[in-house]
Each structure stands twice: as C-alpha cells, then as structure tokens.
XYZ file of C-alpha atoms in Angstrom:
756
model
C -48.069 147.751 -28.378
C -49.407 144.913 -30.558
C -46.399 142.618 -30.281
C -46.916 139.146 -28.853
C -44.633 138.630 -25.870
C -43.734 135.289 -24.275
C -43.026 134.785 -20.615
C -43.860 132.933 -17.415
C -46.845 133.781 -15.228
C -45.973 134.716 -11.657
C -49.070 134.772 -9.470
C -49.572 137.019 -6.452
C -51.391 136.179 -3.250
C -53.846 139.079 -3.800
C -55.270 137.591 -7.014
C -53.358 139.586 -9.603
C -50.067 138.569 -11.219
C -47.482 139.442 -13.801
C -45.607 137.885 -16.707
C -41.824 137.594 -16.334
C -40.722 138.214 -19.910
C -38.266 135.855 -21.602
C -36.367 138.817 -23.033
C -35.625 140.201 -19.555
C -37.603 143.416 -20.125
C -39.884 144.803 -17.369
C -42.654 142.473 -16.185
C -46.178 142.799 -17.601
C -48.963 143.233 -15.050
C -51.960 140.872 -15.198
C -55.146 142.031 -13.426
C -57.256 139.481 -11.478
C -59.685 138.879 -14.372
C -56.763 137.822 -16.625
C -55.386 135.549 -13.895
C -58.606 133.513 -13.697
C -57.778 131.397 -16.750
C -54.074 130.899 -16.056
C -51.975 129.425 -13.275
C -48.790 130.470 -11.562
C -45.817 129.153 -13.628
C -47.780 128.840 -16.920
C -45.850 129.901 -20.004
C -47.984 132.298 -22.031
C -48.141 134.742 -24.921
C -49.457 138.168 -23.941
C -50.085 141.503 -25.555
C -49.705 144.855 -23.807
C -53.106 146.578 -24.042
C -52.597 149.609 -21.793
C -50.570 151.114 -18.973
C -52.273 151.352 -15.593
C -52.298 154.433 -13.360
C -49.019 153.323 -11.779
C -47.371 153.249 -15.206
C -47.132 149.457 -15.364
C -47.680 147.759 -18.747
C -50.903 145.761 -18.445
C -51.330 142.650 -20.555
C -53.978 140.365 -22.010
C -53.276 136.639 -22.264
C -53.500 135.497 -25.902
C -52.362 131.899 -25.586
C -51.094 129.382 -23.046
C -47.896 128.109 -24.671
C -47.052 125.476 -22.063
C -48.661 124.314 -18.850
C -46.029 122.443 -16.812
C -47.265 119.777 -14.362
C -49.046 121.584 -11.548
C -49.103 119.400 -8.437
C -50.638 121.803 -5.907
C -50.184 121.412 -2.152
C -52.915 122.593 0.178
C -55.462 121.732 2.834
C -58.535 119.688 1.957
C -61.721 121.481 3.045
C -65.418 120.648 2.958
C -67.492 123.801 2.791
C -71.246 123.478 2.344
C -70.863 119.969 0.900
C -68.293 121.088 -1.668
C -64.812 119.546 -1.459
C -61.912 121.769 -2.362
C -58.191 122.236 -1.787
C -57.026 125.665 -0.651
C -53.485 126.019 -2.073
C -50.748 126.568 0.485
C -48.919 128.655 -2.134
C -51.188 131.690 -2.430
C -49.685 132.578 -5.799
C -52.113 130.055 -7.347
C -54.943 132.417 -6.442
C -57.847 129.938 -6.822
C -59.099 126.975 -4.819
C -59.157 123.625 -6.609
C -62.519 121.859 -6.679
C -62.281 118.112 -5.947
C -65.133 115.680 -6.760
C -66.043 113.514 -3.765
C -64.947 110.397 -5.660
C -61.472 111.924 -6.133
C -60.576 112.623 -2.486
C -59.503 109.025 -1.778
C -58.655 108.382 1.866
C -57.993 112.046 2.680
C -59.846 113.666 5.579
C -60.909 117.313 5.953
C -58.120 119.552 7.240
C -55.315 117.294 6.028
C -52.501 118.568 3.823
C -52.697 116.903 0.403
C -51.099 117.049 -3.029
C -53.736 117.575 -5.695
C -53.269 116.898 -9.419
C -55.295 118.983 -11.862
C -57.751 117.164 -14.098
C -59.370 120.318 -15.514
C -57.500 123.616 -15.862
C -59.031 126.903 -14.751
C -61.216 128.811 -17.178
C -62.455 132.368 -17.290
C -65.751 131.296 -15.711
C -64.729 128.153 -13.888
C -62.364 127.034 -11.136
C -59.732 124.330 -11.684
C -60.720 120.755 -10.840
C -58.378 118.078 -9.526
C -57.943 114.815 -7.651
C -56.018 114.021 -4.488
C -52.748 112.393 -5.489
C -50.990 112.137 -2.104
C -51.914 112.680 1.537
C -49.089 114.338 3.515
C -50.781 114.397 6.926
C -51.998 116.926 9.485
C -50.785 120.520 9.342
C -49.276 120.268 12.852
C -47.336 117.045 12.182
C -43.584 117.463 12.893
C -41.690 118.237 9.691
C -44.851 119.048 7.695
C -43.358 122.412 6.683
C -40.490 120.521 4.987
C -42.828 118.078 3.224
C -44.723 121.086 1.847
C -41.573 122.974 0.790
C -39.957 120.116 -1.161
C -43.141 119.701 -3.220
C -43.852 123.414 -3.492
C -40.419 124.084 -5.010
C -40.122 120.793 -6.890
C -37.109 119.557 -4.904
C -36.409 115.893 -5.788
C -36.647 114.030 -2.488
C -36.865 110.349 -3.474
C -34.095 108.426 -5.216
C -34.958 106.241 -8.186
C -35.117 102.505 -7.611
C -32.144 102.105 -9.970
C -30.052 104.519 -7.844
C -31.095 102.776 -4.609
C -30.136 99.398 -6.102
C -26.774 100.715 -7.282
C -26.022 102.201 -3.852
C -26.989 98.957 -2.131
C -24.489 97.070 -4.286
C -21.563 99.298 -3.279
C -19.073 97.957 -0.700
C -19.305 99.030 2.945
C -15.557 99.678 3.302
C -12.599 100.673 1.165
C -11.248 97.510 -0.503
C -7.583 96.795 -1.359
C -8.309 97.026 -5.105
C -9.749 100.530 -4.578
C -6.354 101.731 -3.301
C -4.365 100.716 -6.382
C -2.567 103.632 -8.044
C -3.149 105.927 -5.069
C -0.750 107.696 -2.727
C -0.907 106.191 0.773
C -1.533 109.028 3.253
C -2.908 106.877 6.074
C 0.035 107.833 8.316
C -0.482 111.595 7.743
C -2.599 113.016 10.611
C -5.309 114.596 8.477
C -8.307 115.818 10.510
C -11.806 117.096 9.772
C -13.170 120.334 11.277
C -16.934 120.852 10.976
C -20.017 121.999 12.858
C -21.443 120.032 15.777
C -24.431 118.870 13.720
C -22.469 117.858 10.584
C -23.029 114.308 9.336
C -21.132 114.247 6.033
C -17.459 115.198 6.016
C -16.200 116.387 2.612
C -12.785 117.719 3.580
C -9.789 117.021 5.789
C -6.701 119.188 6.349
C -3.098 118.913 7.506
C -0.287 121.483 7.671
C 3.426 121.437 8.475
C 6.259 123.996 8.156
C 8.146 123.782 4.841
C 10.828 125.482 2.761
C 8.953 127.312 0.025
C 11.722 129.329 -1.650
C 15.404 130.211 -1.259
C 18.463 128.072 -0.668
C 18.275 127.914 3.104
C 16.933 124.926 4.989
C 14.959 126.986 7.466
C 11.172 126.726 6.844
C 9.762 129.945 5.375
C 6.283 128.702 4.549
C 3.974 125.745 4.906
C 2.932 122.577 3.175
C -0.864 122.470 3.231
C -2.802 119.329 2.341
C -6.511 119.582 1.569
C -7.997 116.099 1.090
C -11.485 115.912 -0.426
C -13.767 112.853 -0.535
C -13.328 111.032 -3.858
C -16.988 110.741 -4.825
C -16.106 110.287 -8.511
C -14.576 106.860 -7.743
C -18.005 105.523 -6.807
C -20.370 107.725 -8.880
C -19.660 106.986 -12.527
C -20.737 109.317 -15.337
C -24.231 108.451 -16.564
C -24.930 105.893 -13.816
C -28.336 105.903 -12.032
C -26.827 107.624 -8.974
C -25.186 110.209 -11.248
C -28.476 110.948 -13.027
C -30.251 111.497 -9.701
C -27.351 113.603 -8.387
C -27.444 115.843 -11.479
C -31.204 116.236 -11.147
C -30.766 117.459 -7.557
C -27.504 119.357 -8.247
C -27.110 120.102 -4.536
C -28.050 118.895 -1.078
C -30.809 120.924 0.575
C -30.422 121.821 4.251
C -33.430 122.349 6.518
C -33.587 122.619 10.304
C -33.366 119.027 11.604
C -33.326 117.465 8.117
C -31.134 117.239 5.036
C -32.217 116.111 1.581
C -28.876 114.807 0.274
C -27.590 114.885 -3.281
C -26.283 111.320 -2.886
C -27.803 108.238 -1.222
C -27.016 108.026 2.489
C -24.701 105.048 2.031
C -22.369 107.388 0.131
C -23.028 110.784 1.752
C -22.790 109.613 5.375
C -20.848 106.409 4.839
C -18.483 105.356 2.091
C -17.571 108.875 0.883
C -17.689 110.700 4.219
C -14.234 111.223 5.764
C -15.262 109.704 9.102
C -12.605 109.342 11.818
C -10.547 106.163 12.258
C -11.468 104.548 8.924
C -9.739 104.456 5.539
C -11.295 106.623 2.839
C -10.515 107.440 -0.788
C -9.749 111.084 -1.498
C -8.467 113.600 -4.028
C -5.683 115.760 -2.605
C -4.617 119.305 -3.364
C -1.047 119.431 -1.999
C 0.157 123.050 -1.760
C 3.210 125.063 -0.750
C 2.099 128.367 0.789
C 4.500 131.274 1.298
C 4.647 133.579 4.326
C 2.776 136.169 2.210
C -0.114 133.763 1.691
C 0.626 132.959 -1.942
C 0.432 129.394 -3.278
C 3.920 128.921 -4.722
C 3.298 125.398 -6.032
C 0.605 122.725 -5.977
C -0.192 119.248 -7.245
C -3.271 117.034 -7.381
C -3.300 113.269 -6.856
C -5.691 110.495 -5.785
C -4.911 109.070 -2.348
C -6.176 106.924 0.489
C -6.351 108.593 3.912
C -7.263 107.819 7.512
C -8.820 110.696 9.452
C -7.024 110.997 12.802
C -9.705 113.142 14.476
C -13.126 114.704 14.001
C -12.961 118.262 15.379
C -15.741 120.832 15.765
C -15.279 124.552 15.111
C -16.017 125.333 18.754
C -13.395 122.858 19.962
C -10.671 124.117 17.608
C -11.393 127.759 18.506
C -11.047 126.881 22.212
C -7.719 125.087 21.614
C -6.305 127.969 19.576
C -7.382 130.431 22.283
C -5.798 128.382 25.091
C -3.313 125.625 24.280
C -3.203 124.689 27.982
C -6.947 124.415 28.455
C -9.015 121.242 28.932
C -9.871 120.977 25.207
C -6.174 121.051 24.298
C -5.359 118.482 27.010
C -7.849 116.028 25.475
C -6.291 116.461 21.997
C -2.648 116.874 23.019
C -1.224 114.941 20.043
C -3.038 117.133 17.504
C -2.369 120.576 19.051
C 0.913 121.231 17.109
C -0.866 120.439 13.814
C -3.689 122.836 14.681
C -1.164 125.573 15.471
C 0.456 125.006 12.067
C -2.984 125.315 10.452
C -3.546 128.554 12.338
C -0.200 129.905 11.089
C -0.969 129.112 7.444
C -4.432 130.629 7.916
C -2.897 133.923 9.062
C -0.611 133.895 6.033
C -3.547 133.214 3.683
C -5.391 136.059 5.382
C -2.514 138.378 4.442
C -2.965 137.267 0.848
C -6.696 138.018 1.028
C -6.023 141.527 2.329
C -3.375 142.126 -0.351
C -5.871 141.082 -3.076
C -8.494 143.406 -1.604
C -11.143 140.680 -1.390
C -14.516 141.729 -0.018
C -15.206 140.441 3.499
C -18.416 141.793 5.033
C -19.515 140.566 8.430
C -23.060 139.212 8.116
C -25.099 137.453 10.779
C -26.314 133.943 9.953
C -28.857 132.356 12.240
C -29.531 128.832 13.408
C -32.966 127.576 14.406
C -32.808 125.277 17.426
C -35.800 122.918 17.541
C -37.061 120.470 20.139
C -37.898 116.814 19.439
C -41.359 117.696 18.119
C -39.889 120.160 15.616
C -40.979 123.363 17.377
C -38.522 126.242 17.724
C -36.894 126.546 21.118
C -34.735 129.519 20.180
C -33.041 131.283 17.274
C -29.356 131.939 17.763
C -26.631 133.563 15.640
C -24.013 131.304 14.098
C -20.803 132.649 15.568
C -17.976 132.733 13.029
C -14.702 132.151 14.838
C -11.108 131.615 13.680
C -11.773 127.901 13.141
C -14.497 128.687 10.579
C -12.263 131.190 8.806
C -9.293 128.807 8.933
C -11.197 126.084 7.045
C -12.663 128.665 4.684
C -9.224 129.972 3.664
C -7.863 126.442 3.178
C -10.832 125.570 0.933
C -10.451 128.819 -1.045
C -6.808 127.998 -1.712
C -7.697 124.498 -2.984
C -10.506 125.865 -5.167
C -8.192 128.438 -6.776
C -5.638 125.714 -7.544
C -8.439 123.638 -9.109
C -9.445 126.497 -11.408
C -5.825 127.039 -12.435
C -5.419 123.293 -13.078
C -8.473 123.323 -15.386
C -7.044 126.265 -17.301
C -3.591 124.700 -17.565
C -5.140 121.443 -18.757
C -7.097 123.336 -21.427
C -10.289 121.422 -20.724
C -13.792 122.901 -20.473
C -15.412 122.809 -17.064
C -17.514 124.851 -14.667
C -16.050 127.940 -13.010
C -17.649 129.746 -10.103
C -18.015 133.232 -11.578
C -18.997 136.360 -9.681
C -19.153 139.483 -11.794
C -18.972 142.997 -10.449
C -22.085 145.166 -10.112
C -23.957 146.143 -13.263
C -23.677 149.792 -14.405
C -27.217 150.409 -13.103
C -26.317 149.128 -9.619
C -23.076 151.118 -9.695
C -25.026 154.317 -10.396
C -27.455 153.602 -7.542
C -24.571 152.964 -5.142
C -22.709 156.127 -6.177
C -25.873 158.181 -5.704
C -26.411 156.637 -2.269
C -22.829 157.280 -1.116
C -23.004 160.845 -2.426
C -26.298 161.479 -0.602
C -24.663 160.369 2.655
C -21.824 162.856 2.136
C -19.181 160.241 2.971
C -16.561 161.563 0.589
C -16.142 157.960 -0.606
C -17.312 156.422 -3.854
C -16.448 153.777 -6.460
C -14.694 154.302 -9.779
C -16.134 153.745 -13.255
C -14.588 150.256 -13.303
C -14.655 149.378 -9.612
C -12.358 146.833 -7.996
C -13.326 144.708 -4.963
C -10.734 146.569 -2.882
C -12.817 149.751 -3.277
C -15.828 148.072 -1.660
C -13.683 146.689 1.150
C -12.105 150.107 1.719
C -15.556 151.726 2.102
C -16.630 148.943 4.474
C -13.517 149.412 6.627
C -13.820 153.224 6.666
C -17.454 153.112 7.821
C -17.461 150.155 10.214
C -17.637 152.367 13.337
C -20.410 154.681 12.090
C -23.921 154.423 13.568
C -25.250 153.713 10.065
C -22.535 151.139 9.246
C -25.128 148.363 8.961
C -27.061 150.324 6.353
C -23.937 151.175 4.332
C -22.665 147.590 4.338
C -26.112 146.316 3.327
C -26.142 148.673 0.345
C -22.642 147.567 -0.660
C -23.767 143.941 -0.495
C -26.970 144.555 -2.468
C -25.019 146.153 -5.300
C -23.247 142.844 -5.927
C -24.318 140.219 -8.478
C -25.064 136.600 -7.616
C -22.363 134.035 -8.357
C -23.117 131.392 -11.006
C -21.562 128.281 -12.544
C -20.429 128.786 -16.130
C -17.769 127.387 -18.522
C -16.775 130.951 -19.504
C -14.375 132.168 -16.833
C -14.561 135.868 -16.008
C -13.184 135.709 -12.479
C -14.650 136.083 -9.021
C -15.174 139.746 -8.137
C -15.942 139.345 -4.421
C -12.963 137.083 -3.694
C -10.714 139.015 -6.112
C -9.601 135.892 -8.000
C -8.912 135.751 -11.738
C -10.166 132.165 -11.811
C -12.147 130.247 -9.217
C -14.127 127.013 -9.108
C -15.672 124.594 -6.608
C -13.692 121.447 -5.782
C -14.118 120.952 -2.043
C -17.698 119.628 -1.600
C -18.497 116.822 -4.081
C -20.768 115.063 -1.562
C -23.238 117.972 -1.615
C -22.558 119.929 -4.859
C -22.648 118.469 -8.371
C -20.278 121.072 -9.942
C -17.555 119.891 -7.517
C -18.068 116.308 -8.688
C -17.637 117.452 -12.316
C -14.416 119.300 -11.406
C -13.052 116.118 -9.777
C -13.740 114.161 -12.965
C -11.980 116.770 -15.110
C -8.936 116.806 -12.795
C -8.725 113.004 -13.004
C -9.021 113.156 -16.784
C -6.159 115.684 -16.993
C -4.001 113.534 -14.688
C -4.737 110.538 -16.934
C -4.047 112.588 -20.096
C -7.633 112.075 -21.250
C -10.574 114.368 -21.955
C -13.728 114.354 -19.906
C -16.970 114.616 -21.863
C -20.337 115.471 -20.421
C -23.076 112.852 -20.828
C -26.368 113.680 -22.538
C -28.233 115.854 -20.063
C -31.978 116.332 -19.495
C -33.782 119.262 -21.103
C -33.345 122.442 -19.054
C -36.340 123.439 -16.985
C -38.262 126.627 -16.260
C -35.844 127.865 -13.579
C -32.967 127.433 -16.043
C -34.750 129.585 -18.646
C -35.650 132.228 -16.075
C -32.045 132.472 -14.889
C -30.735 132.559 -18.456
C -33.015 135.504 -19.285
C -31.808 137.411 -16.239
C -28.166 136.779 -17.085
C -28.720 137.919 -20.674
C -30.330 141.095 -19.345
C -27.331 141.725 -17.069
C -24.976 141.053 -19.966
C -26.840 143.591 -22.109
C -26.639 146.104 -19.242
C -22.863 145.702 -19.295
C -22.866 146.609 -22.998
C -22.100 143.116 -24.311
C -23.550 141.896 -27.601
C -24.996 138.381 -27.076
C -24.582 137.686 -30.816
C -20.923 138.711 -31.027
C -18.403 136.027 -32.159
C -16.897 135.936 -28.652
C -20.328 135.148 -27.191
C -21.126 132.319 -29.613
C -20.219 128.970 -28.060
C -19.393 125.634 -29.640
C -21.898 122.776 -29.120
C -19.621 121.320 -26.422
C -19.443 124.638 -24.569
C -23.207 125.078 -24.955
C -23.664 121.741 -23.160
C -21.402 122.941 -20.345
C -23.298 126.232 -20.218
C -26.584 124.321 -19.856
C -25.081 122.252 -17.028
C -23.893 125.417 -15.286
C -27.289 127.095 -15.598
C -28.993 123.946 -14.296
C -26.717 123.801 -11.242
C -27.065 127.551 -10.601
C -30.876 127.440 -10.878
C -31.120 124.418 -8.563
C -28.821 126.116 -6.067
C -31.307 129.001 -5.957
C -34.205 126.547 -5.685
C -32.568 124.942 -2.652
C -32.032 128.359 -1.044
C -35.664 129.346 -1.645
C -36.977 126.083 -0.168
C -34.735 126.464 2.896
C -35.817 130.087 3.402
C -39.467 129.081 3.030
C -39.172 126.490 5.821
C -37.278 128.903 8.076
C -39.914 131.588 7.467
C -42.720 129.134 8.338
C -40.968 128.060 11.541
C -40.368 131.673 12.553
C -44.018 132.536 11.911
C -45.109 129.526 13.952
C -42.777 130.650 16.734
C -43.950 134.278 16.680
C -47.613 133.232 16.695
C -47.011 132.229 20.312
C -45.739 135.773 21.026
C -48.604 137.876 19.614
C -48.931 141.169 21.465
C -45.437 141.025 22.951
C -42.949 143.868 22.498
C -39.343 143.684 21.369
C -36.425 145.944 20.507
C -35.341 145.795 16.897
C -33.656 147.624 14.060
C -34.776 148.489 10.549
C -33.326 145.941 8.096
C -35.096 147.095 4.944
C -36.992 150.141 3.664
C -39.607 150.137 0.894
C -42.317 152.453 -0.370
C -44.906 150.483 1.630
C -43.127 150.280 4.980
C -40.204 149.112 7.069
C -38.800 145.647 7.574
C -37.639 145.295 11.165
C -35.404 142.540 12.567
C -35.898 141.794 16.252
C -32.830 142.167 18.440
C -31.554 138.861 19.899
C -34.305 136.899 18.077
C -33.321 137.516 14.426
C -36.933 137.423 13.216
C -37.973 139.905 10.520
C -41.402 141.475 10.104
C -43.083 144.405 8.379
C -44.195 147.685 9.883
C -46.644 148.865 7.220
C -46.477 152.531 6.274
C -50.006 152.991 7.646
C -48.614 152.151 11.115
C -46.049 154.981 11.091
C -48.361 157.702 12.346
C -50.652 160.468 11.194
C -48.476 162.136 8.588
C -47.509 161.284 5.041
C -44.201 159.469 4.463
C -42.216 159.586 1.247
C -39.803 156.879 0.110
C -36.347 158.197 -0.815
C -34.905 155.498 -3.082
C -31.440 157.070 -3.219
C -31.047 157.282 0.555
C -33.125 154.135 1.126
C -35.265 155.767 3.773
C -38.806 156.865 4.595
C -39.167 160.516 5.596
C -42.156 162.280 7.170
C -43.261 165.290 5.114
C -44.114 167.520 8.086
C -41.731 166.450 10.829
C -38.818 165.223 8.720
C -38.542 162.081 10.867
C -36.514 159.444 9.027
C -36.447 155.663 9.058
C -33.425 154.044 7.402
C -31.605 150.713 7.634
C -30.128 150.440 11.111
C -32.653 152.748 12.835
C -33.440 151.394 16.323
C -37.143 150.907 17.041
C -39.432 149.133 19.479
C -42.265 147.064 18.036
C -45.207 144.924 19.032
C -46.079 141.669 17.242
C -49.517 142.484 15.795
C -50.253 139.798 13.190
C -48.813 136.512 11.927
C -49.801 134.982 8.564
C -48.570 131.378 8.437
C -49.790 130.778 4.878
C -48.151 133.936 3.568
C -45.012 133.483 5.721
C -45.419 137.068 6.944
C -45.185 138.802 10.306
C -46.584 142.284 10.943
C -45.328 144.642 13.631
C -46.560 148.002 14.873
C -44.365 150.669 16.421
C -44.676 151.340 20.165
C -43.007 153.702 22.604
C -40.771 152.614 25.483
C -43.795 152.434 27.795
C -45.610 150.077 25.452
C -48.348 152.427 24.173
C -48.943 152.849 20.455
C -47.484 156.149 19.250
C -47.679 158.271 16.145
C -43.931 159.013 16.122
C -44.478 162.212 14.170
C -42.928 164.655 16.655
C -41.199 162.430 19.152
C -37.645 163.080 17.946
C -38.305 166.846 18.101
C -39.205 166.712 21.791
C -42.804 167.895 21.236
C -46.179 166.197 21.305
C -47.924 165.699 17.946
C -50.510 168.236 16.867
C -53.860 167.449 18.442
C -52.178 166.137 21.638
C -51.231 169.640 22.877
C -54.709 171.102 22.785
C -54.104 172.420 19.254
C -56.018 171.346 16.170
C -54.088 169.166 13.769
C -53.159 170.714 10.424
C -55.495 170.050 7.520
C -52.650 168.407 5.607
C -52.079 166.043 8.534
C -55.787 165.227 8.650
C -55.787 164.426 4.949
C -52.680 162.264 5.343
C -54.159 160.467 8.348
C -57.453 159.900 6.490
C -55.599 158.580 3.466
C -53.524 156.177 5.521
C -56.626 154.987 7.468
C -58.279 154.207 4.137
C -55.161 152.346 2.997
C -55.128 150.377 6.257
C -58.823 149.502 5.898
C -58.366 148.416 2.276
C -55.358 146.337 3.234
C -57.198 144.653 6.108
C -60.156 143.903 3.865
C -57.847 142.479 1.205
C -56.128 140.255 3.733
C -59.302 139.197 5.547
C -61.085 135.890 5.504
C -61.267 134.115 2.178
C -64.865 133.831 0.831
C -66.409 130.386 0.818
C -66.465 128.482 -2.522
C -70.237 129.000 -2.734
C -69.761 132.756 -2.395
C -66.895 132.681 -4.879
C -68.945 130.712 -7.415
C -71.963 133.013 -7.037
C -69.752 136.063 -7.449
C -68.049 134.573 -10.527
C -71.406 133.700 -12.148
C -72.756 137.223 -11.519
C -69.634 138.835 -12.994
C -69.684 136.506 -16.002
C -73.375 137.193 -16.657
C -72.780 140.933 -16.426
C -69.878 140.747 -18.877
C -71.840 138.612 -21.368
C -74.802 140.988 -21.132
C -72.540 143.965 -21.707
C -70.545 142.524 -24.633
C -73.324 140.510 -26.218
C -71.151 137.406 -26.560
C -68.858 135.351 -24.326
C -65.123 135.926 -24.596
C -63.189 132.919 -25.903
C-alpha cells in the first residue's frame, strides 16, 4: 500500500483521471481534487491510499516526474473580462488562463494553440500564452488542424528535408538505371482506389512452368514491383530523419499528411503511368495450389502501362466484353492472368486456415467546403482481394529473404490471443451453446472454422465481433514469432515504402543482402511516451503468456535493442495515426448528425457495456450510445460473458446485432459523442420492458407498477439527472475560481495548514 508507483496521467472529461502504470498493472484512480495539480500525460509517482466503493485503487500524487511539452488546443474565450482557453481535449479538465498581453492577434471564439507558462496548482489554474492561431471553428479542415496538434502528428517538414527534396531530379536519369534490370517493356500496371495519389505497387502475371518436366504451364510467374524509395532517401539524411519521426502517412477525409515530401510521394517515387520509375521487384513462381515455389529480388526500372481502379478491374473481370474491357483491350489478358493467380493464392490461404472476417469499412464523402454529404461502405471486391493476395505473397517472400540473409530487421508480428482472452472467448461460446470452442493452444483455422459455421446465424455479427476482439494487435519487432491471423510463420512489410517506414527499412536490408553487406540502423531519437506505454502493454501481455522477461532468450543484444526500439516507435506511431484519423472521422460524424437531431433511424447494437448500448445506424454507419437510463423502467444487468444487457423483470435482452430503432437525442462535438434514445416503430418513446412479451408494461394496463420496478425507475431517473447535470454547461471561470477559493479555504481551516 505504501509503495511509490510510476505511471502516466490519463485525464477524463468529467474531471477525474487515472494513472496508467508503467508495470502494466491495473490503473490507479485519481479523484478530481488530485487532478487539479496535474495534467493529462504528466508522468508521476503515486501512492495507493485506499480503494473506493467500486473497488478501484485510489491514489495520491507524490511527485511529478516529468511534464512533457503541453501545447493545448482550444477556443479563446472572454468571460467577464477574463481571457481563457477552453481545451478542445476535455481530458485536460481545466481551462487555461491567458493574460491579455499574451493573446497576441487572436480574437474571441477562435481556435488557438496555447503554451503553458505556469503549471496548474492545487489552488490555481494553469496560465499560458497564445502560441498559434488556427482560425475559426467552422473553417474547412479545422478538425484536421486540431487533430494533428492534439495527437502530436508531425505535419511540417524541416527546412533541411525541404531543401533536400527540392534538389532531387524531376525524372529518372540514365545514371539511376545503372545495375538495374530493364522491365520497361513488361506491361506492369497499378490498381488502386479512385482517390489514390501515390502508387506504391505495380503487378504483372503470366502463365509459367513451375514444376515437372513438361512444357505446359502449371502455374504463374507473378511480378510485384514496389517503388524504390531507398534509392532517393538515404539513411540518416534530413528526409530520412523526418520520415522516421512520422513513421507513417496519416489519412484523413480529403487530406493526407505524407511520410515523405510530395515531390517523392506523388512524384519521383510514385509509379505513375507512362513514365519510367525505379523499383524493387519480387519475382515469384506460384503453383496451382497457391504456394510460392521460388522467388528472387532485384532492383529494376519499370514503365507503368496503365493506372487501373478497383472498380474498373472488378467490372472487367465480371464482363470481359463490357465497355470497360473494350477501353482496355490490350490489358485484359494480363488481368485475367492476375485473377487466375489470385484464385490459386486464395486456395493457399484456405489451406493455411488464415482468418478472414468480413468487416465493413466506411468512407466519408465530403463536399468542397468539407461538410459530409454521405457516409458509404467501402465495397471490397475481387480487385481489392487480388491486390491484397499479391502483396501478401511479396511480404512473405521478404520475411523469408531476411531470415535467409541472417540479418536483423522488422517483422510484422501478430500473436494469438492471450490466455485471459482465450478464457473469455471460451466462456462466451459455451454460454451460446454453439458446441464450438477453441483448444488450449488455438490455431487460426479454429477461429475461421467458427466464423464459417456461424455466418448464417442471426447473431453472426456478434459472434464474429467477439472472435475479432479476442485477437491481439499486430506490431513491428525484430523478434519473429509469426503472424497468427494470416497463419504465416514469418511475415513483414515490404510493399508500401512511400507511406510506411518499416517497409523502407526492409528495402534497405534486402539491398544490403543482395550486395553482400550488412545494414546498420542509424542513431535514433529517444523513444517517446507512446513508445513506453506500448512497451508496458506488451510486457504485460508477455507475462500473461507465462514468459519471463528476464530469461536469457528475452535478453537482446544492443543491436537488437535498437531494432526493438525502432519497431516500438513505428508501432506506437501507427496507433497515433489511427487515433488521429478516428478523431477526425468522429468529429465529422458528430457535425453531420447535429443536423439530424430528433430524426429516427433503424440500427443494430454494435457494442454492449455496463452503462448502455452502442448502436450503429443502418445505411449511415454512425455509432452512438443509448445510455442504460434510456432503456426503460426496470433494472438491467450487464452479462459480461454473454456480452448483453438483460432486464431483471422481463428478461428482455440487448446483445450485439440486436435490431433497434433510435432517435438522435444529443450530439457533443467536443466530446465526439452521439446519444440516442430508443423509440417504437411509430416514433413514440417506449419503455421496452414488456414489448417482446406481447403485453403492455405495468402501469399502462390499469395496474400499479411493482415496487421493485418503481425503485429501479427512481434509481435510473436519479442516474439520468446526475448524468445530465455532469454533462451540463461548464461554469464560468469566475464561478470556478470562487468555488476553488471556497474549497481551499475550507480545507485549510479543517487541516490547520495548507497541503504542499
């Protein structure tokens, strides 16, 4: 109880917070009074002083170990003559006071970046100065400007990197082609989405003799050509330093923050049609069973013969006599060969037992001003899957080449579910009475078999979601332990060096092996907070699997430690990019739904928690919360095993996949949250307590409601009122200051001395 524990403060929008422990143990709760002197993302030492009524360990902050730079984004307000910035990220919990002399040219209501000049204290708010003015909240693209700063996404290249990019040639020069295989006469083509601007990969396929003595083709020769970014981005150069810092391109609706300067990402490295480009080629022989019988890597120069879209290729494959095929007549035979090798590779996937769940990805379609016009599903056709299988094959060959070359590098590792997640999944499958489960050491084929066996059930969506949630997240690491989901013994990323830094590193290693040299990592920057957070989580998962982190097998050489740091950095920045993208999408969806307040939609339950249901709207793909207080007049219990809410009196159940009809009741732009309430088919609010039993709820049939129902209804009304009060208008700074002074005076009077 008296141990000092280090961790990172994670604020909550309701004023309290918690400390994410470095050792991966359960978080420590911080009440609002403890949060007054710290900020979200501070590194602190805490001591557990008690356990609250919910059983959570509650801590007291002993020391602030490190306070990373805290540029805070928010709106500048003038309330009663006091200037302040209300943080857009509610996890910061406190407004920042700004002296009038420190507001610069900013105007009230504008979105600004404020830099702290005085940290918060127990009895005082933080003070800062306006560092940057972003503009008005309704300016097009403002949500992206906020997100890149909120998540610390690097969005400006250094002057050194810009100068280096400017000095690069505009076209491939003759000297660049020396020592390369000339593939300009091979009809390689790119296949991408309609809105793609950078083209990493090109493909070509022809029938080939893979094995046997006969001359009749019994397989295919598949060429996957990938942009040779490593020719232009040298290790340790200014562009390389910036690329490592970013680690990945970040994709937002209508905007991309690239990993490389535009001259490279959209120009010199992009495999644009009808121009020569440098590439690295994975040249494979694929058997009729979908196995790669042989492969080789080599640098080449290519000339893309066409830029296809997925929609166009799918139309050609569906009808080789249609108008799309007529326009691309010369390329149709090559596309048919690609389709044949795809079907063979698909056989290989099925034989391996790789997991392949169908999930719906959405695309936000915006108008010129950046407002959402509609949200549509991204349809995944055979053209998407064709390119995916070709890229998987090249990535597997890359991993094998690294292993054969006996050089350290980054593998894309996806471990199976932890024992804890396995137990939860087994309990869930048993509760459903499916007669299907997973073994003590599950294989990916077991997950795929359950998915296939349940795909036609009404609750298939719920089952597949639970299978997916039991999986771990993939990471980059120099220690290869295979890819569980894809059922590969070794896997890496080779096919997207324009937008992923690990792919660029793999290219450099492959070139070093071809040149009989060894690639060495440059000196890398000190890992950041996200790196440490991810490392702690991975160590916790490793401990859950029964591995000793101090065992000889787990101790790495200094060289491997450097590669591990690079892998953690790339993995953490990949997650950062995903979070920033999700944040922008959530803001846009909230903005969109704000125009539809009061409207009703059909939807299905996409998540169940102890506090309510998450519902995704049908045909709109927008998710919102139906709070448990909106479910009616009875008490609902959360069944964690079955992942459902069940009414105590009626037995009515809400689980993933349950069809419901909801009304949009509230939209919180700052919190990125949408609230729904349940309605009946006629549009009136309903209790839903007895509807599925074909009877009216008690009290609606001329009968008095049960006392237990009254108590439950009263309890849930109180919860609703407390929730509404907690989410109501924020007090003015004058009110906040008066309240803080009163509380401080009361505490000093009670204790006799101020707390230090």
